[in-house]
Coordinates of C-alpha atoms and ligand atoms in Angstrom, one line a residue:
M1 CA -3.5 68.8 37.5
C2 CA -3.5 70.8 40.6
G3 CA -0.9 73.5 41.3
I4 CA 0.8 74.5 44.5
V5 CA 2.7 77.6 45.4
G6 CA 4.0 78.8 48.8
Y7 CA 6.1 81.7 50.0
V8 CA 7.7 82.8 53.2
G9 CA 9.9 85.9 53.3
V10 CA 10.0 89.6 53.6
R11 CA 7.2 90.4 51.1
Q12 CA 3.5 90.1 51.5
A13 CA 2.7 86.5 50.5
A14 CA -0.8 86.7 49.0
P15 CA 0.1 88.7 45.8
I16 CA 3.0 86.3 45.2
L17 CA 0.9 83.3 45.7
L18 CA -1.7 84.5 43.2
E19 CA 0.9 85.5 40.7
G20 CA 2.5 82.1 41.0
L21 CA -0.8 80.3 40.7
S22 CA -1.6 82.3 37.5
K23 CA 1.6 80.8 36.0
L24 CA 0.2 77.4 36.7
E25 CA -3.2 78.2 35.2
Y26 CA -2.3 76.2 32.1
R27 CA -2.4 73.1 34.1
G28 CA -6.1 73.3 34.2
Y29 CA -8.2 73.8 37.3
D30 CA -11.7 74.5 38.6
S31 CA -11.1 76.3 41.9
A32 CA -8.4 78.0 43.9
G33 CA -7.5 79.1 47.4
I34 CA -4.8 80.6 49.6
A35 CA -3.9 80.4 53.3
V36 CA -1.8 83.2 54.7
R37 CA -0.5 83.8 58.2
D38 CA 0.1 87.3 59.5
E39 CA 2.8 87.1 62.2
N40 CA 0.9 89.6 64.3
S41 CA -2.4 87.6 64.2
E42 CA -3.5 84.5 66.0
H43 CA -4.9 82.8 62.9
V44 CA -4.2 81.6 59.5
E45 CA -6.6 83.3 57.0
V46 CA -8.0 81.1 54.3
V47 CA -9.8 82.4 51.2
K48 CA -11.2 80.0 48.5
A49 CA -13.2 80.5 45.3
K50 CA -14.8 78.2 42.7
G51 CA -13.8 78.8 39.1
R52 CA -11.0 80.8 37.6
L53 CA -8.3 82.5 39.5
R54 CA -9.7 85.9 38.8
N55 CA -12.6 85.1 41.2
L56 CA -10.1 84.6 44.0
M57 CA -8.2 87.7 42.9
Q58 CA -11.4 89.8 43.1
M59 CA -12.3 88.4 46.5
T60 CA -8.8 89.4 47.8
D61 CA -8.2 92.6 45.9
S62 CA -5.4 90.8 44.0
G63 CA -4.1 89.5 47.3
N64 CA -3.7 93.0 48.9
A65 CA -6.6 92.3 51.3
V66 CA -4.9 89.3 52.9
R67 CA -2.0 90.4 55.1
G68 CA 1.0 88.2 56.1
C69 CA 4.4 87.2 54.8
C70 CA 3.9 83.4 54.9
G71 CA 1.3 81.5 52.9
I72 CA 0.4 78.6 50.6
G73 CA -1.9 78.6 47.6
H74 CA -3.5 76.0 45.4
T75 CA -5.4 75.6 42.1
R76 CA -7.5 72.5 42.1
W77 CA -8.5 70.0 39.4
A78 CA -11.2 68.0 41.0
T79 CA -10.7 64.3 41.6
H80 CA -12.6 63.6 44.9
G81 CA -15.6 65.9 45.3
E82 CA -17.2 68.3 42.9
P83 CA -15.5 71.6 42.1
S84 CA -16.8 74.1 44.8
A85 CA -15.4 76.6 47.2
V86 CA -15.8 74.1 50.0
N87 CA -13.8 71.4 48.3
A88 CA -11.2 73.9 47.1
H89 CA -7.9 73.8 49.0
P90 CA -6.4 74.7 51.5
H91 CA -8.0 72.2 53.8
Y92 CA -7.6 72.5 57.5
S93 CA -8.3 71.1 60.9
K94 CA -10.2 72.8 63.8
E95 CA -9.0 76.3 64.5
K96 CA -6.7 75.9 61.5
R97 CA -4.1 74.1 63.6
V98 CA -3.0 72.4 60.5
V99 CA -3.6 73.8 57.0
V100 CA -2.8 71.8 53.9
V101 CA -2.6 72.2 50.1
H102 CA -2.2 68.9 48.2
N103 CA -1.5 67.6 44.7
G104 CA -2.1 64.0 44.0
I105 CA -4.5 61.4 45.4
I106 CA -4.7 59.8 48.9
E107 CA -5.9 56.4 47.9
N108 CA -6.9 55.1 51.4
Y109 CA -8.6 58.3 52.4
Q110 CA -11.9 56.5 53.3
D111 CA -10.1 54.3 55.8
I112 CA -8.4 57.3 57.3
K113 CA -11.7 59.2 57.5
D114 CA -13.4 56.2 59.3
M115 CA -10.5 56.0 61.7
L116 CA -10.5 59.7 62.5
R117 CA -14.3 59.9 62.8
R118 CA -14.0 57.2 65.5
K119 CA -11.6 59.7 67.3
G120 CA -14.2 62.5 67.0
Y121 CA -13.0 64.3 63.9
V122 CA -15.7 65.9 61.7
F123 CA -15.2 66.3 58.0
S124 CA -16.7 69.2 56.1
T125 CA -15.6 68.4 52.5
Q126 CA -15.7 65.4 50.1
T127 CA -12.0 65.5 49.4
D128 CA -9.3 63.0 50.0
T129 CA -7.0 65.9 51.1
E130 CA -9.0 66.7 54.1
A131 CA -8.3 63.2 55.4
A132 CA -4.5 64.0 55.2
A133 CA -5.0 67.3 56.9
L134 CA -6.9 65.9 59.8
L135 CA -4.6 62.9 60.1
L136 CA -1.7 65.3 60.4
D137 CA -3.6 67.2 63.0
S138 CA -4.2 63.9 65.0
Y139 CA -0.5 63.1 65.0
Y140 CA 0.6 66.7 65.7
T141 CA -1.6 67.0 68.7
E142 CA -0.7 63.6 70.2
P143 CA 0.0 64.2 73.9
G144 CA 3.3 62.3 73.7
R145 CA 4.7 64.9 71.4
S146 CA 3.9 67.9 73.6
S147 CA 7.5 68.0 75.1
L148 CA 9.1 68.2 71.6
S149 CA 10.2 71.4 69.9
P150 CA 7.7 72.7 67.3
R151 CA 9.9 71.6 64.5
E152 CA 10.4 68.1 65.9
R153 CA 6.7 67.8 66.5
A154 CA 5.8 68.9 62.9
L155 CA 8.4 66.6 61.3
G156 CA 7.3 63.6 63.4
A157 CA 3.7 64.2 62.6
I158 CA 4.4 64.6 58.8
R159 CA 6.5 61.5 58.8
D160 CA 3.8 59.5 60.6
M161 CA 1.2 60.8 58.1
M162 CA 3.4 59.9 55.1
I163 CA 3.8 56.3 56.5
R164 CA 0.0 56.0 57.0
V165 CA -1.3 57.4 53.7
R166 CA -1.2 55.5 50.4
G167 CA -1.1 57.3 47.1
S168 CA 0.7 60.3 45.7
Y169 CA 1.1 63.7 47.1
A170 CA 3.0 67.0 47.1
L171 CA 2.0 68.9 50.2
G172 CA 2.4 72.4 51.4
I173 CA 1.6 72.7 55.2
L174 CA 1.2 75.5 57.7
F175 CA 0.9 74.8 61.4
G176 CA -1.3 77.5 63.2
D177 CA 1.2 77.7 66.1
Q178 CA 4.3 78.1 63.9
P179 CA 4.1 81.5 62.3
G180 CA 6.6 82.1 59.5
V181 CA 7.2 78.4 58.7
I182 CA 6.1 76.4 55.7
Y183 CA 6.5 72.6 55.6
A184 CA 6.4 70.6 52.4
A185 CA 6.6 66.9 51.6
R186 CA 6.3 64.7 48.5
K187 CA 5.7 61.3 47.1
D188 CA 5.2 60.7 43.3
S189 CA 4.0 64.2 42.7
P190 CA 6.4 67.0 41.7
L191 CA 7.6 69.6 44.1
I192 CA 10.4 72.1 44.1
L193 CA 11.8 74.7 46.5
G194 CA 12.9 78.1 45.4
C195 CA 15.5 80.2 47.1
C196 CA 14.7 84.0 46.7
E197 CA 17.1 86.8 47.3
G198 CA 17.2 90.6 47.5
E199 CA 13.9 92.3 47.9
M200 CA 12.1 88.9 47.6
E201 CA 14.3 87.3 50.3
G202 CA 12.8 84.1 51.5
H203 CA 11.8 80.7 50.2
M204 CA 9.1 79.2 48.0
I205 CA 7.5 75.9 47.3
A206 CA 5.9 75.1 43.9
S207 CA 4.6 72.2 41.9
D208 CA 6.2 73.5 38.7
V209 CA 9.0 75.8 37.7
P210 CA 6.9 78.6 36.0
A211 CA 5.4 79.5 39.4
V212 CA 8.7 80.6 40.8
L213 CA 10.5 81.8 37.7
Q214 CA 9.6 85.4 38.1
Y215 CA 11.2 85.4 41.6
T216 CA 14.1 83.0 41.4
R217 CA 16.0 80.6 39.2
K218 CA 17.6 78.8 42.1
V219 CA 15.7 75.7 43.0
V220 CA 16.0 72.5 45.0
Y221 CA 14.3 69.4 43.7
I222 CA 12.6 67.5 46.5
D223 CA 12.7 63.7 46.1
N224 CA 10.2 61.1 47.1
L225 CA 9.6 60.7 50.8
E226 CA 11.5 63.9 51.7
I227 CA 10.2 66.7 53.9
A228 CA 11.2 70.4 53.7
C229 CA 11.0 73.1 56.4
L230 CA 11.2 76.7 55.2
T231 CA 11.5 80.0 57.0
R232 CA 12.5 83.4 55.7
E233 CA 16.1 82.7 56.3
E234 CA 16.5 79.0 56.3
M235 CA 15.7 75.9 54.2
H236 CA 16.1 72.4 55.6
V237 CA 15.3 69.1 53.9
Y238 CA 14.9 65.8 55.8
N239 CA 14.5 62.2 54.9
I240 CA 11.6 60.1 56.1
D241 CA 13.6 59.3 59.3
C242 CA 13.6 63.1 59.9
E243 CA 17.4 63.2 59.4
E244 CA 18.6 66.4 57.8
I245 CA 20.0 65.9 54.3
E246 CA 22.1 68.0 51.9
K247 CA 20.4 69.0 48.7
P248 CA 22.1 70.6 45.7
V249 CA 20.7 73.9 44.4
A250 CA 20.1 73.8 40.7
E251 CA 19.9 76.8 38.3
I252 CA 16.9 76.9 36.0
R253 CA 17.9 77.8 32.5
W254 CA 14.5 79.0 31.2
D255 CA 13.9 82.6 31.9
A256 CA 10.5 84.0 32.8
A257 CA 10.0 85.4 29.3
A258 CA 10.1 81.9 27.8
A259 CA 6.8 81.3 29.6
E260 CA 5.1 84.4 28.2
K261 CA 3.0 84.7 25.1
D262 CA 5.5 86.9 23.2
G263 CA 2.9 88.8 21.2
Y264 CA 0.9 85.7 20.1
E265 CA -2.7 85.4 21.1
H266 CA -2.3 82.0 22.5
F267 CA 0.6 79.9 23.9
M268 CA -0.4 77.1 21.5
M269 CA 0.3 79.3 18.4
K270 CA 3.5 80.6 20.0
E271 CA 4.6 77.0 20.6
I272 CA 3.7 75.9 17.1
H273 CA 6.0 78.6 15.8
E274 CA 8.8 77.6 18.2
Q275 CA 9.0 74.2 16.6
P276 CA 11.8 75.0 14.1
R277 CA 13.9 76.3 17.0
A278 CA 13.0 73.5 19.3
V279 CA 13.7 70.8 16.8
R280 CA 17.0 72.4 15.8
D281 CA 18.0 72.6 19.5
T282 CA 17.2 69.0 20.0
L283 CA 19.0 67.7 16.9
S284 CA 22.0 70.0 16.4
P285 CA 24.0 69.5 19.6
R286 CA 23.9 65.7 19.0
I287 CA 25.1 65.8 15.5
K288 CA 28.9 66.1 15.2
E289 CA 30.8 66.9 12.1
A290 CA 34.3 65.5 11.5
E291 CA 37.0 67.4 9.7
D292 CA 36.2 65.5 6.4
G293 CA 32.6 66.8 6.6
T294 CA 31.1 63.4 7.6
R295 CA 28.5 63.7 10.3
S296 CA 27.7 61.3 13.1
I297 CA 25.2 61.1 15.9
D298 CA 26.6 61.4 19.4
L299 CA 24.4 60.0 22.2
S300 CA 27.1 59.8 24.8
E301 CA 24.9 61.8 27.2
T302 CA 22.8 58.6 27.5
S303 CA 25.8 56.5 28.4
L304 CA 24.6 53.9 25.9
T305 CA 27.7 52.7 24.2
D306 CA 27.8 51.3 20.7
D307 CA 28.1 47.8 22.2
D308 CA 25.0 48.5 24.3
L309 CA 23.1 49.5 21.2
R310 CA 24.3 46.4 19.3
A311 CA 23.1 44.2 22.2
V312 CA 19.5 45.6 22.3
S313 CA 17.1 42.9 21.3
R314 CA 13.8 44.8 21.6
I315 CA 12.7 48.3 22.2
L316 CA 9.6 49.3 24.2
L317 CA 8.3 52.8 23.5
I318 CA 6.1 53.9 26.4
G319 CA 4.0 57.0 26.9
C320 CA 0.6 58.5 27.2
G321 CA -1.5 60.6 24.8
S322 CA 0.7 62.4 22.3
A323 CA 3.9 60.8 23.7
Y324 CA 2.3 57.5 22.9
H325 CA 1.7 58.7 19.4
V326 CA 5.4 59.6 19.1
G327 CA 6.0 55.9 19.9
M328 CA 3.6 54.9 17.2
A329 CA 5.5 56.9 14.6
E330 CA 9.0 55.9 15.9
R331 CA 8.2 52.2 15.8
Y332 CA 8.1 52.5 12.0
V333 CA 11.3 54.5 11.9
I334 CA 13.3 52.3 14.3
E335 CA 12.2 49.0 12.8
K336 CA 12.7 50.1 9.3
L337 CA 16.2 51.5 9.8
S338 CA 17.6 49.2 12.5
R339 CA 15.4 46.1 12.2
V340 CA 15.2 46.0 16.0
P341 CA 11.6 44.9 17.0
C342 CA 9.7 47.7 18.8
E343 CA 6.6 47.6 20.9
V344 CA 4.6 50.7 21.6
E345 CA 2.9 50.7 25.0
L346 CA 0.3 52.8 26.6
A347 CA 1.8 53.6 29.9
S348 CA -1.6 53.5 31.6
E349 CA -2.1 49.9 30.6
F350 CA 1.5 48.6 30.8
R351 CA 1.7 47.5 34.4
Y352 CA -1.6 45.9 34.4
R353 CA -0.8 43.2 31.9
D354 CA 2.3 41.8 33.6
P355 CA 4.5 42.5 30.6
I356 CA 7.1 40.0 29.5
L357 CA 10.4 41.9 29.6
A358 CA 13.5 40.3 28.3
Q359 CA 16.9 41.3 29.6
N360 CA 18.2 43.0 26.6
C361 CA 15.1 45.2 26.2
L362 CA 15.6 49.0 26.2
A363 CA 12.5 50.8 27.6
V364 CA 12.2 54.3 26.2
I365 CA 9.8 56.4 28.4
V366 CA 8.6 59.4 26.5
S367 CA 7.1 62.3 28.5
Q368 CA 7.1 66.1 28.1
S369 CA 6.4 66.8 31.8
G370 CA 8.4 63.9 33.2
E371 CA 5.8 63.6 35.8
T372 CA 3.0 61.6 34.2
A373 CA 2.0 59.2 36.9
D374 CA 1.4 56.2 34.5
S375 CA 4.6 56.8 32.7
L376 CA 6.5 57.0 35.9
A377 CA 4.9 53.8 37.1
A378 CA 5.9 52.0 33.9
L379 CA 9.4 53.3 34.2
R380 CA 9.6 51.9 37.7
L381 CA 8.2 48.5 36.7
C382 CA 10.9 48.3 33.9
K383 CA 13.6 49.1 36.4
E384 CA 12.3 46.6 38.9
R385 CA 12.4 43.9 36.2
G386 CA 16.0 44.8 35.4
V387 CA 15.2 46.5 32.0
R388 CA 17.4 49.4 31.1
T389 CA 15.4 52.6 30.8
L390 CA 16.0 55.7 28.7
A391 CA 13.8 58.8 29.4
V392 CA 13.0 61.2 26.6
V393 CA 11.8 64.1 28.7
N394 CA 11.4 67.9 28.4
V395 CA 11.4 69.1 32.0
V396 CA 14.9 69.0 33.4
G397 CA 15.0 67.4 36.9
S398 CA 11.5 65.9 36.6
S399 CA 10.8 62.6 38.3
I400 CA 11.1 60.5 35.1
A401 CA 14.3 62.2 34.2
R402 CA 15.8 61.6 37.6
E403 CA 14.7 58.0 37.9
A404 CA 15.6 56.6 34.5
D405 CA 19.0 55.0 33.9
A406 CA 19.7 57.6 31.2
V407 CA 18.0 60.7 29.8
M408 CA 17.8 62.4 26.5
Y409 CA 16.3 65.9 27.0
T410 CA 14.2 67.4 24.4
W411 CA 15.0 71.1 24.3
A412 CA 11.5 72.4 23.6
G413 CA 11.6 74.9 26.5
P414 CA 8.6 75.4 28.7
E415 CA 5.4 74.2 27.1
I416 CA 2.4 76.0 28.5
S417 CA -0.5 75.2 26.2
V418 CA -2.2 72.1 27.4
A419 CA -2.2 70.6 23.9
T420 CA 1.3 69.6 23.2
T421 CA 2.9 70.7 19.9
K422 CA 6.6 71.6 20.2
A423 CA 7.3 68.9 22.8
Y424 CA 5.8 66.3 20.5
S425 CA 8.0 67.5 17.6
T426 CA 11.1 67.4 19.7
Q427 CA 10.3 63.9 21.0
L428 CA 10.1 62.8 17.4
A429 CA 13.4 64.5 16.7
A430 CA 15.2 62.9 19.6
L431 CA 14.0 59.4 18.7
Y432 CA 15.0 59.8 15.1
L433 CA 18.5 60.3 16.4
L434 CA 18.2 57.1 18.3
A435 CA 16.9 55.3 15.3
V436 CA 19.6 56.4 13.0
K437 CA 22.3 55.8 15.6
L438 CA 21.0 52.3 16.3
A439 CA 21.0 51.5 12.5
A440 CA 24.5 52.9 12.0
V441 CA 26.1 50.9 14.8
R442 CA 24.3 47.7 13.9
G443 CA 25.2 48.1 10.3
S444 CA 21.7 47.9 9.0
I445 CA 22.3 51.1 7.0
D446 CA 25.5 52.0 5.1
A447 CA 27.5 55.1 5.6
A448 CA 25.9 56.9 2.6
R449 CA 22.4 56.3 3.9
E450 CA 23.5 57.4 7.4
Q451 CA 24.8 60.7 5.9
A452 CA 21.7 61.2 3.8
L453 CA 19.4 60.7 6.8
I454 CA 21.4 63.0 9.0
G455 CA 21.3 65.6 6.2
E456 CA 17.5 65.2 6.1
L457 CA 17.2 65.6 9.8
L458 CA 19.2 68.9 9.8
A459 CA 16.9 70.2 7.1
L460 CA 13.7 69.6 9.1
P461 CA 13.6 72.9 11.0
E462 CA 13.7 75.0 7.8
K463 CA 11.0 72.9 6.2
I464 CA 8.7 73.4 9.3
E465 CA 9.3 77.1 8.9
R466 CA 8.1 76.9 5.3
I467 CA 4.9 75.2 6.4
L468 CA 4.3 77.9 9.0
G469 CA 4.8 80.6 6.3
D470 CA 1.8 79.3 4.5
K471 CA -0.8 78.9 7.2
E472 CA -3.5 81.4 6.0
R473 CA -5.1 78.8 3.7
L474 CA -5.6 76.5 6.6
Q475 CA -7.2 79.3 8.6
W476 CA -9.7 79.8 5.8
F477 CA -10.5 76.0 5.6
A478 CA -10.7 75.8 9.4
N479 CA -13.5 78.3 9.4
K480 CA -15.4 76.0 7.0
M481 CA -14.7 73.0 9.2
A482 CA -15.7 74.5 12.5
A483 CA -19.3 73.4 12.3
S484 CA -18.3 69.7 11.8
K485 CA -19.7 67.2 14.2
D486 CA -17.5 64.3 13.4
V487 CA -14.1 64.1 11.7
F488 CA -12.2 61.0 10.7
F489 CA -8.4 60.9 10.1
I490 CA -7.1 58.1 8.0
G491 CA -3.7 57.0 6.8
R492 CA -1.5 53.9 6.5
G493 CA 1.8 53.1 8.1
L494 CA 3.4 56.3 9.4
D495 CA 0.5 58.2 8.1
Y496 CA -1.7 56.3 10.5
A497 CA 0.6 57.5 13.4
I498 CA 0.3 61.1 12.1
S499 CA -3.5 60.7 11.9
L500 CA -3.7 59.6 15.6
E501 CA -1.9 62.8 16.6
G502 CA -4.0 65.0 14.3
S503 CA -7.2 63.6 15.6
L504 CA -6.2 64.0 19.2
K505 CA -5.2 67.7 18.6
L506 CA -8.5 68.3 17.0
K507 CA -10.7 66.7 19.6
E508 CA -8.9 68.1 22.6
I509 CA -9.1 71.8 21.7
S510 CA -12.1 72.0 19.3
Y511 CA -14.4 69.5 21.1
I512 CA -15.3 68.0 17.7
H513 CA -15.7 64.3 17.9
S514 CA -12.8 62.7 15.9
E515 CA -11.3 59.3 15.3
A516 CA -8.1 58.2 13.6
Y517 CA -8.2 54.9 11.6
A518 CA -5.7 52.9 9.8
A519 CA -7.2 53.6 6.4
G520 CA -7.6 49.9 5.5
E521 CA -9.7 49.3 8.7
L522 CA -12.5 51.7 7.8
K523 CA -14.4 49.2 5.7
H524 CA -14.3 46.7 8.6
G525 CA -17.0 48.7 10.4
T526 CA -16.4 52.4 10.8
I527 CA -17.3 53.3 7.3
S528 CA -21.0 52.9 8.3
L529 CA -20.6 56.3 10.1
V530 CA -19.7 58.1 6.9
E531 CA -22.6 60.0 5.4
E532 CA -23.1 63.2 3.4
G533 CA -20.8 66.0 4.6
V534 CA -18.8 64.1 7.1
M535 CA -15.2 65.4 7.1
V536 CA -12.4 62.9 6.4
V537 CA -8.8 63.9 6.6
G538 CA -6.6 61.6 4.4
V539 CA -2.9 61.6 5.3
A540 CA -0.8 60.3 2.4
T541 CA 2.9 61.2 2.8
Q542 CA 4.3 57.7 2.2
P543 CA 5.0 57.3 -1.5
E544 CA 4.5 53.5 -1.5
L545 CA 1.2 53.8 0.2
F546 CA -0.1 56.9 -1.6
E547 CA -2.4 55.1 -4.0
K548 CA -3.8 52.9 -1.4
V549 CA -4.8 55.8 0.8
V550 CA -6.2 57.7 -2.2
S551 CA -8.4 54.7 -3.0
N552 CA -9.6 54.6 0.6
L553 CA -10.5 58.3 0.2
V554 CA -12.4 57.5 -3.0
E555 CA -14.4 54.9 -0.9
V556 CA -15.5 57.5 1.6
R557 CA -16.1 60.2 -1.0
S558 CA -18.6 57.9 -2.7
R559 CA -20.5 57.8 0.6
G560 CA -20.7 61.6 0.7
A561 CA -17.6 62.5 2.7
Y562 CA -16.0 65.9 2.3
L563 CA -12.2 65.3 1.9
F564 CA -9.1 67.1 3.2
G565 CA -5.9 65.6 1.7
L566 CA -2.5 66.0 3.3
T567 CA 0.5 64.9 1.3
T568 CA 3.9 66.0 0.0
Y569 CA 4.7 68.3 -2.9
G570 CA 4.7 66.4 -6.1
Q571 CA 1.8 64.1 -5.2
Y572 CA -0.6 66.3 -7.1
A573 CA -2.9 63.4 -8.2
I574 CA -4.6 63.6 -4.9
E575 CA -6.4 66.7 -6.1
D576 CA -8.6 64.5 -8.4
T577 CA -10.1 63.0 -5.3
V578 CA -10.1 65.5 -2.4
N579 CA -11.9 68.8 -1.9
F580 CA -9.0 70.6 -0.3
T581 CA -5.3 69.8 -0.3
V582 CA -2.3 70.8 1.8
Y583 CA 1.2 70.0 0.7
V584 CA 4.2 69.7 3.0
P585 CA 7.9 69.8 1.7
R586 CA 9.4 66.5 0.7
T587 CA 11.8 64.8 3.2
D588 CA 12.8 61.2 3.7
P589 CA 9.4 59.5 4.1
L590 CA 10.5 58.2 7.5
F591 CA 10.6 61.8 8.9
A592 CA 7.4 62.9 7.2
T593 CA 5.6 62.9 10.6
S594 CA 7.5 66.0 11.7
L595 CA 6.2 68.0 8.7
A596 CA 2.7 66.6 8.3
V597 CA 1.8 67.1 11.9
V598 CA 2.2 70.9 11.6
P599 CA -0.8 71.6 9.4
L600 CA -2.9 69.3 11.6
Q601 CA -1.8 71.3 14.7
L602 CA -2.7 74.6 12.9
L603 CA -6.0 73.1 11.7
A604 CA -7.0 72.2 15.3
Y605 CA -5.8 75.6 16.5
Y606 CA -7.8 77.6 14.0
I607 CA -11.0 75.6 14.5
S608 CA -10.7 76.1 18.2
C609 CA -10.3 79.9 17.6
A610 CA -13.2 79.9 15.1
K611 CA -15.4 78.3 17.8
G612 CA -14.3 80.9 20.4
L613 CA -12.9 78.2 22.7
D614 CA -10.2 78.4 25.3
V615 CA -7.4 77.1 23.1
D616 CA -4.7 76.9 25.8
K617 CA -6.9 75.5 28.5
P618 CA -9.4 73.1 27.0
R619 CA -12.1 72.0 29.4
N620 CA -11.5 69.0 31.6
L621 CA -7.8 68.7 30.6
A622 CA -4.7 69.2 32.6
K623 CA -1.1 69.7 31.4
S624 CA 0.6 67.4 33.7
V625 CA -1.4 64.2 34.6
T626 CA 0.2 63.4 38.0
V627 CA -2.6 61.0 39.1
E628 CA -3.3 57.6 37.7
Ligands
LIG701 C1 -2.0 66.0 24.1 C2 -1.2 66.0 25.4 C3 -1.3 64.7 26.2 C4 0.1 64.4 26.7 C5 0.0 63.2 27.7 C6 1.4 62.8 28.2 O1 -1.9 67.2 23.5 O2 -0.5 66.9 25.7 O3 -1.9 63.7 25.5 O4 0.9 64.0 25.6 O5 -0.8 63.6 28.8 O6 2.0 63.9 28.9 P1 3.6 63.9 29.1 O7 4.2 64.0 27.8 O8 3.8 65.1 30.0 O9 3.9 62.6 29.8

């Protein structure tokens, strides 16, 4: 979604804003803009450009042409109004009295516009944000406020605007008559403050950590309905009643290099290769070894006691996109091992069907960003209904992590590529731990099985490394596949869950139409789409379902399909049926998703490269979907 950066301090702001925005490029956007205030000038200068950030950089000589030490910047992912320079942020009122950048959606913007038009305001864009900017202007210029100090006036106006607007927002705000001051506010859209020292001395605002990492690792997380006021020397945070509140300063553990490409051509390839490390970091600290060599899973960080786990009567696995696919896979694992019934829920649908939530449910919200609007809303609904919530989240301090009753962090590190890879793999790993732990405390597996499963988990990173060591064959095959128009992924049981993720990866970065089907469902309709040359990927990692998947592959082959088989070493019979085979190392079949997904990620990656597409920033997509 959109990105926000702001800086006030001793340095020129524009180059810092552009550099910060470039670190948010991965979130996807269609236009960008900055507003900078030179302390010696009367006005805020605003520059906006449609398209990539380089357009804005060219217009401003990489920021050097815009003077001033205080400014805000924005990359926009259009929701209301087409992508254009006019609709790009910042938006402002007459004479740039109030200048605003905004992430999120103002739901009642039409009502606000109508009300403001009646007061004589004129709108020049199609955006919802302009309604917030002009509303703020109307409160800021109210005659009754003229006797207040500039800060009181600004805080009061921002508070009134926050009360009046519905929707989600992170806002960066400049007031034309307050040089050297940035205000910020948030509701349901991420926002952090950065504290810069030394030659950068000053303060920053940003919608995501990578934008500030180069300048500081000291950040303050702004909570819902809080307002911040930043100057070069000071940072103040207020609640919605404009009372000042204390906020702890947190230290970011990622360093800036973690968000660089590290010699890889694309972030996606770098992140695919980081999976062994990321999975190891997610598993190892939670597996403890006793003196006698027996291992056990320690989830004490979640504050879920063994008694709590024994009392769980049902598990809800909730997420969007790939996080939902993690739930699809984990349902099989959790149910098989612990016999606790699981439901997998699309977060975007969850709250609209008035779900029946029993008291002893455990709702597990899976999210890389921790900011996905639908997942956050599902979490809140569960909490409202008294259901205990566990977040499986990658971004430390994100909204979902902070609002859930308990958190299990996935230690993937910053994921920049829009298509998730390492975060998905670490989510799987984290939930395997929950599944084995649940099964062990409930006695549905014995000690020997528990030890064997833990041993298999610890072996996963090395097996992923082996798959990565043999990727050239896939590159060759991907070049052949790049001309495909339609690709079907089929599998049964866990292999269906893997197919869903493989298909999503392919379509999002290669733009090839693709569907995943439970293999047995094909002949109930979809097989009519199979004709000469259509590519079908058959996933067959589950020994007891192997023959059934192969016979589904035979069905499509006899209709002309070209077949890619994905299975484990030892299942060589598949070669009699398919045109091309990829084998992954053997593991416990319950954990096969972690291995089988890797060739599918590589396949999508190589096809995207072969088609010359923007792998890390596929069209129309955004990394963190903070609007409904
Ligand atoms: C696909 C992808 C998305 C995300 C989804 C949820 O590659 O990245 O489908 O999985 O938008 O995002 P998070 O995990 O941040 O809640």
